Coordinates of C-alpha atoms in Angstrom, one line a residue:
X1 CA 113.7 96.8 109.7
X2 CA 117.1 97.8 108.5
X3 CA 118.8 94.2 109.6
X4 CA 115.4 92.9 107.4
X5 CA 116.1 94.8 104.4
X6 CA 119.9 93.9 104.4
X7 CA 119.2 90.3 104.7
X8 CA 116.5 90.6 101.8
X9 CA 119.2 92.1 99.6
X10 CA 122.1 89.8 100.2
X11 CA 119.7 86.9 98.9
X12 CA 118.4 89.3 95.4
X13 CA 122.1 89.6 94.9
X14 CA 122.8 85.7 95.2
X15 CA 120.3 85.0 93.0
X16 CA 121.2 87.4 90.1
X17 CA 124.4 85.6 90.2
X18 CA 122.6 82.1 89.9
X19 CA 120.1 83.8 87.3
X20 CA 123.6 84.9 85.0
X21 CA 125.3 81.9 86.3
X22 CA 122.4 79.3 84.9
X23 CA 121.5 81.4 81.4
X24 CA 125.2 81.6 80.7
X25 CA 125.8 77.6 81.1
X26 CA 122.7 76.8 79.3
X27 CA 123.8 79.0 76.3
X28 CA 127.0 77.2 75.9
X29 CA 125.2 74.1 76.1
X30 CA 123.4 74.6 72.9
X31 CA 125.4 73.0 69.9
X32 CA 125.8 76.3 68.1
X33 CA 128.6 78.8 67.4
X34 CA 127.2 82.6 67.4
X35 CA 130.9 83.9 65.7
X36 CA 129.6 81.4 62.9
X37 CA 126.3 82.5 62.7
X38 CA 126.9 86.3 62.9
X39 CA 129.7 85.1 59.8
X40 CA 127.5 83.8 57.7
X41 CA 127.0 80.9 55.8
X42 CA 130.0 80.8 53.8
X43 CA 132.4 82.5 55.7
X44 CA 136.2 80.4 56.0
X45 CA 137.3 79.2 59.1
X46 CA 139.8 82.3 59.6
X47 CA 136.9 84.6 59.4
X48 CA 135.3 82.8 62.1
X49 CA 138.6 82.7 64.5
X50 CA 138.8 86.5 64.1
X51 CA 135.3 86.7 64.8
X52 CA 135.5 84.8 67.9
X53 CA 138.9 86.9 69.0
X54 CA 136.9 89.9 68.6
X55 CA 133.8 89.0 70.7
X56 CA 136.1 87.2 73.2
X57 CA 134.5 83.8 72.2
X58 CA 137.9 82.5 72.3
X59 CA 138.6 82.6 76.0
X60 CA 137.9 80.6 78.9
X61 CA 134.5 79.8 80.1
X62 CA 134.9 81.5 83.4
X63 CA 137.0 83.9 82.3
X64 CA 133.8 85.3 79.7
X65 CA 131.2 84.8 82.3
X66 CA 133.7 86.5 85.1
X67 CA 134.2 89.5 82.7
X68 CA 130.0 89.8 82.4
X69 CA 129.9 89.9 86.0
X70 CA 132.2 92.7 86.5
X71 CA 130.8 94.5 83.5
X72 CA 127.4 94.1 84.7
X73 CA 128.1 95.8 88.0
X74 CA 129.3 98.6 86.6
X75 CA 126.2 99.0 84.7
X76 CA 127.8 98.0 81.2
X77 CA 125.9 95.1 79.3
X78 CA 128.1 94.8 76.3
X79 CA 127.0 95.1 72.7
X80 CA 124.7 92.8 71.0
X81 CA 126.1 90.2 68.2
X82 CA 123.5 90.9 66.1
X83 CA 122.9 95.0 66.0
X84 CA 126.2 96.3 67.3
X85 CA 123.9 98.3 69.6
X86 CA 124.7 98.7 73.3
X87 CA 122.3 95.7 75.1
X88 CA 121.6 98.2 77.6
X89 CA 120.1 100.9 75.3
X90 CA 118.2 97.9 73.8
X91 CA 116.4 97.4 77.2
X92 CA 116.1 100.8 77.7
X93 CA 113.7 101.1 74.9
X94 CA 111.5 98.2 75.1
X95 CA 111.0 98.2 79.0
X96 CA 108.5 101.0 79.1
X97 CA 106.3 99.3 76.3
X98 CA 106.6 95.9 78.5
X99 CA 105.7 98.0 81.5
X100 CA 102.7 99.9 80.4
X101 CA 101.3 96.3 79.2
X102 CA 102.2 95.2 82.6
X103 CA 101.1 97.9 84.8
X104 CA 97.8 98.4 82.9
X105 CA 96.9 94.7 82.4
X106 CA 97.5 94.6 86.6
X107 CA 95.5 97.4 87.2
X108 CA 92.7 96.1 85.6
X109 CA 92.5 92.9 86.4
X110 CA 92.4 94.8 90.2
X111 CA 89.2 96.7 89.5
X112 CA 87.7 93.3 88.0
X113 CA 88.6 90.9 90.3
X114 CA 89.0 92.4 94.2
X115 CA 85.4 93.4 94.0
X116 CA 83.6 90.7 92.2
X117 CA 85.7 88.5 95.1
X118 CA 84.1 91.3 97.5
X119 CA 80.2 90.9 96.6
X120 CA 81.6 87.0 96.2
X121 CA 82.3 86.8 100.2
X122 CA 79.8 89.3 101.3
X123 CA 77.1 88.1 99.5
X124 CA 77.1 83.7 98.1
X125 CA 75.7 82.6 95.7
X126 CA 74.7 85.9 94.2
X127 CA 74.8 86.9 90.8
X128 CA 78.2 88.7 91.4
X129 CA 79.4 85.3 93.1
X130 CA 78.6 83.4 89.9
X131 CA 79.9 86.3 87.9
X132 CA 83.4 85.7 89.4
X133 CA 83.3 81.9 89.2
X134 CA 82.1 82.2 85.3
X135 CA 85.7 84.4 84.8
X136 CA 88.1 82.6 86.7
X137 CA 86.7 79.4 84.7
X138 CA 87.3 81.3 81.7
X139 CA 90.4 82.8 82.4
X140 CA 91.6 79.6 82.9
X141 CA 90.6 77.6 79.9
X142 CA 91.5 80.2 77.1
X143 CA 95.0 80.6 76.4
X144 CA 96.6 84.2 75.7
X145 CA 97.3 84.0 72.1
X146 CA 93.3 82.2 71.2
X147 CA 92.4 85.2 73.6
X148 CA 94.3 88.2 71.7
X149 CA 93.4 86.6 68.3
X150 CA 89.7 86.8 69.0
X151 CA 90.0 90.5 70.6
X152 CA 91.8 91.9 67.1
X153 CA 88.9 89.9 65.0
X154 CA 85.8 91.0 66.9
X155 CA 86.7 94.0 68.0
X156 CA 89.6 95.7 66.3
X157 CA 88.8 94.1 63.0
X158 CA 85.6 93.6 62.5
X159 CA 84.2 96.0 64.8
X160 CA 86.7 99.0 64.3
X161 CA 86.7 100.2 67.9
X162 CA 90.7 99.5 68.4
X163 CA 93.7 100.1 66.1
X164 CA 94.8 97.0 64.4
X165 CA 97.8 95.6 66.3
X166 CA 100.8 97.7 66.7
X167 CA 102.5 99.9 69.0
X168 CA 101.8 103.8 70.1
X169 CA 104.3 105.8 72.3
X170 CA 102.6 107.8 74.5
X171 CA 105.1 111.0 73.7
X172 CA 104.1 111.3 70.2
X173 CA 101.1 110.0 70.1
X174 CA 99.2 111.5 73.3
X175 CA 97.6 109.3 76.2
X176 CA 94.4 108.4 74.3
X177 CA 95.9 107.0 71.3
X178 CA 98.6 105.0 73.5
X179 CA 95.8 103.5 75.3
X180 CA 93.9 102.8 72.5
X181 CA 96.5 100.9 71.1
X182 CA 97.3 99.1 74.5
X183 CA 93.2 98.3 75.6
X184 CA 93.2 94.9 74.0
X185 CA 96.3 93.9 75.3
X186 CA 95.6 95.0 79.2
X187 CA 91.9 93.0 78.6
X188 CA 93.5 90.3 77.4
X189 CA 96.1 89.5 79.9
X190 CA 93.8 90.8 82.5
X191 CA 90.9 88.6 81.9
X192 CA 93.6 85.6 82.3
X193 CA 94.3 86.8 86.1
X194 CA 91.2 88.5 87.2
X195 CA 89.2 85.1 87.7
X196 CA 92.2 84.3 90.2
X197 CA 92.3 87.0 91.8
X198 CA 88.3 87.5 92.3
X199 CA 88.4 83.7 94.2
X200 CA 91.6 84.7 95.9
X201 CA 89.7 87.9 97.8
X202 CA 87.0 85.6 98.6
X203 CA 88.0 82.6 99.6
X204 CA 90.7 84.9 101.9
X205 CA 87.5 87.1 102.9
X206 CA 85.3 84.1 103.7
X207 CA 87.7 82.2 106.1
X208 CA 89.2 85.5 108.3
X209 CA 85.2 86.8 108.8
X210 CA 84.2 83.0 110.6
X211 CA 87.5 84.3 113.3
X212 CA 87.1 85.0 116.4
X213 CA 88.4 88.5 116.7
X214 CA 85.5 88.8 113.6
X215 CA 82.6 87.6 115.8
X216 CA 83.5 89.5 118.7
X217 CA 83.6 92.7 116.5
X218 CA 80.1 91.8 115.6
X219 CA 79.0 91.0 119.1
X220 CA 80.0 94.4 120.1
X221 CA 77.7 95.9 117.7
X222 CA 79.9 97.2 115.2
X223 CA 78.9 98.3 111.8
X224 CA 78.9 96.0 109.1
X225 CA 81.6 98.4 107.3
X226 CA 83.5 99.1 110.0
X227 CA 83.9 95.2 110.8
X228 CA 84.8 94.7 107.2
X229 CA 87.1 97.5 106.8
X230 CA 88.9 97.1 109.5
X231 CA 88.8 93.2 111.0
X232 CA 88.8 91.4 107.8
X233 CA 90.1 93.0 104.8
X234 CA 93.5 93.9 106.5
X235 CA 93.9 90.2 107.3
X236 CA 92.4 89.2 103.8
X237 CA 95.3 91.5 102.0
X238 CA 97.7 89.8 102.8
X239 CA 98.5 86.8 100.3
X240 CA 96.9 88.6 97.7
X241 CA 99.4 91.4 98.1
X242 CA 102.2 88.4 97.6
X243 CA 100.8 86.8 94.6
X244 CA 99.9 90.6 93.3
X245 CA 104.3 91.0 93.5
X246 CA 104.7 87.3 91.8
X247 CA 102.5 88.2 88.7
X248 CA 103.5 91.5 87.7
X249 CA 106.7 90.3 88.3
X250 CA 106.3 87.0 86.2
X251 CA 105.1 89.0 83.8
X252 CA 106.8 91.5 83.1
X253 CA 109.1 88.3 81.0
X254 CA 106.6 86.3 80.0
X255 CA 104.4 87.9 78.3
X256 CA 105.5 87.2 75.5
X257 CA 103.0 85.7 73.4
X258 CA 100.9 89.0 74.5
X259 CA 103.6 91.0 72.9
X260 CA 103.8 89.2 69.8
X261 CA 100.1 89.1 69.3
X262 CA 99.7 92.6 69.3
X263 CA 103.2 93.7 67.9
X264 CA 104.5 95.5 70.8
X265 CA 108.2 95.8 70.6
X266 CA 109.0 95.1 74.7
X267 CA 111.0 92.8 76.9
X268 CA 109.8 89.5 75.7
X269 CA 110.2 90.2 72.1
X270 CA 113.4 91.1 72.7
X271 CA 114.9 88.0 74.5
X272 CA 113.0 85.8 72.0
X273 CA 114.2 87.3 69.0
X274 CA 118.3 87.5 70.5
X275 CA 117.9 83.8 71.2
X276 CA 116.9 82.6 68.0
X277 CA 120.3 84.7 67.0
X278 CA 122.1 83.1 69.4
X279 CA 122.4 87.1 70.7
X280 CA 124.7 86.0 73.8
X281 CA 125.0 89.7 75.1
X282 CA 121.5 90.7 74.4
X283 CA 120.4 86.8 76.0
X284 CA 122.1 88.1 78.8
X285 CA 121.4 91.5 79.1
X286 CA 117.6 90.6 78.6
X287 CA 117.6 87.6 81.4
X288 CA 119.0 89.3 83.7
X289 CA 116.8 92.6 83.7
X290 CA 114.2 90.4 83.9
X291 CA 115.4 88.6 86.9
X292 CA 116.5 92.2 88.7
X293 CA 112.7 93.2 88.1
X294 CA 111.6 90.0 89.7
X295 CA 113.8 90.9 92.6
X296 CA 112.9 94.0 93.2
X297 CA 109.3 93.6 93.0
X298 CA 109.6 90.4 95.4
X299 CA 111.7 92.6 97.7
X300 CA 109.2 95.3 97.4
X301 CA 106.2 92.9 98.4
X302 CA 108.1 91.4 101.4
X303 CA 108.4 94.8 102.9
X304 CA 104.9 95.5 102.0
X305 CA 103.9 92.7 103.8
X306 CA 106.3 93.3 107.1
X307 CA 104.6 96.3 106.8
X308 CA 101.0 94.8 107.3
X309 CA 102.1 92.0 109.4
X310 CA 105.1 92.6 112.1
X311 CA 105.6 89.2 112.7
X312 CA 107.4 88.6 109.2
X313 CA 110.4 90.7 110.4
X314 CA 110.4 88.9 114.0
X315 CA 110.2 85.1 112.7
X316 CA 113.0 86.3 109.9
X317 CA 115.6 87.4 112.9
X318 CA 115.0 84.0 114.3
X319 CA 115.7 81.9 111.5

């Protein structure tokens, strides 16, 4: 398990390095000087070279991107172009919105989807079977900002039910008013992934219970819950416990147009706005969080799923 682990996180740290590697070239590639921009529109060319000698703008390529890497191990970010605020403390403070949007919109799309994809298996073509194709068919076709735009009109609107928009942290404002403010968004991203998720647990559920280790468990008179608890929804887990890791990890930078729907200051918003500024440090900063959550939450899943399935481990030692 240990060799397992060390292997996993030799590859997380190669591919942060390709992550800052890529976002760095591609930000250089865009036909735009930031020392101008954060200048102004009138500034001389002086002002500029003194801008770009402060920020380091002026030095090699590699020699910028080499100095990111070693500041970035040490934990240090650098200071955003734009606000003079460290990137880090930046991150700090809009990671916890982005991950109660996550972490909310993922729990509920869980207790929507795993058991309409449940009944779905256990019982075809029932009501609850239906009920599960109907939302994956919406989910979808409707995009997240048509989705977030209707949820404010109907019900925070019109209705009254939510607060309009806007951000609540949970601190000063107490649990219920932070989930008040954060119940459209969960519904709204989770009605996107629940759909999946329902046809994922049954389609999984369907093919492992027409096994044979499944039949024979019912030919030695087993209980239908014990057959299902313990033959097929182990062996059923398993991909949705991958794709489960993928989303919330996906997520957790790209929900963007969530976040700017419903005004909540997170991740997203973040790495949107400092690339419009051409925010280098922040662009940075922002991407490669990101790509450190992915990692981590991939990392997290593959061990999960060495854990359900020893084989993983086995097959990884031979390759």
């Amino acid at each position: 398990m240990i060799a397992f682990l060390l292997r996993r996180l030799m590859w997380s740290a190669l591919v942060l390095v390709v992550v800052a590697a890529t976002t760095f070239a591609i930000f250089f590639a865009i036909p735009a000087n930031p020392a101008a921009l954060i200048a102004g529109k009138y500034a001389s060319p002086k002002t500029i070279a003194e801008i770009e000698e402060r920020l380091g703008l002026d030095q090699p390529k590699l020699v910028q991107f080499a100095r990111f890497l070693g500041r970035a191990a040490r934990g240090d970010l650098g200071e955003s172009y734009a606000s003079q605020q460290p990137v880090s403390s930046a991150i700090a403070n809009a990671f916890p919105k982005t991950f109660s949007l996550t972490l909310g919109a993922m729990a509920v799309w869980l207790m929507i989807g795993i058991p309409l994809g449940v009944l779905g298996a256990l019982k075809p073509r029932s009501i609850w079977d239906r009920m599960g194709t109907l939302i994956a068919l919406f989910g979808i076709s409707a995009p997240a900002y048509w989705l977030g735009l209707v949820f404010l009109k109907v019900f925070a609107d019109t209705l009254g039910w939510f607060p309009l928009g806007d951000y609540a942290e949970i601190k000063q404002a107490g649990v219920l008013v932070w989930a008040q403010h954060l119940a459209l968004p969960w519904l709204t991203l989770a009605l996107l992934y629940a759909g999946w998720y329902a046809r994922m647990t049954r389609s999984q559920m369907l093919e492992v219970m027409h096994q044979d280790h499944v039949r024979t468990a019912w030919a030695k008179g087993l209980a239908p819950a014990d057959v299902t608890r313990r033959h097929v929804w182990r062996n059923a887990l398993l991909p949705i416990v991958t794709m489960l890791g993928a989303d919330v990890a996906g997520l957790m930078g790209g929900a963007v147009l969530t976040e700017t729907v419903y005004g909540i200051p997170g991740i997203g918003g973040l790495a949107w706005k400092a690339i419009r500024q051409r925010d280098l440090p922040m662009v940075m900063g922002s991407v490669l969080f990101a790509a450190a959550f992915i990692v981590v939450a991939n990392l997290i899943v593959d061990l999960a799923y060495s854990a359900l399935d020893p084989r993983i481990r086995t097959e990884g030692r031979k390759a």
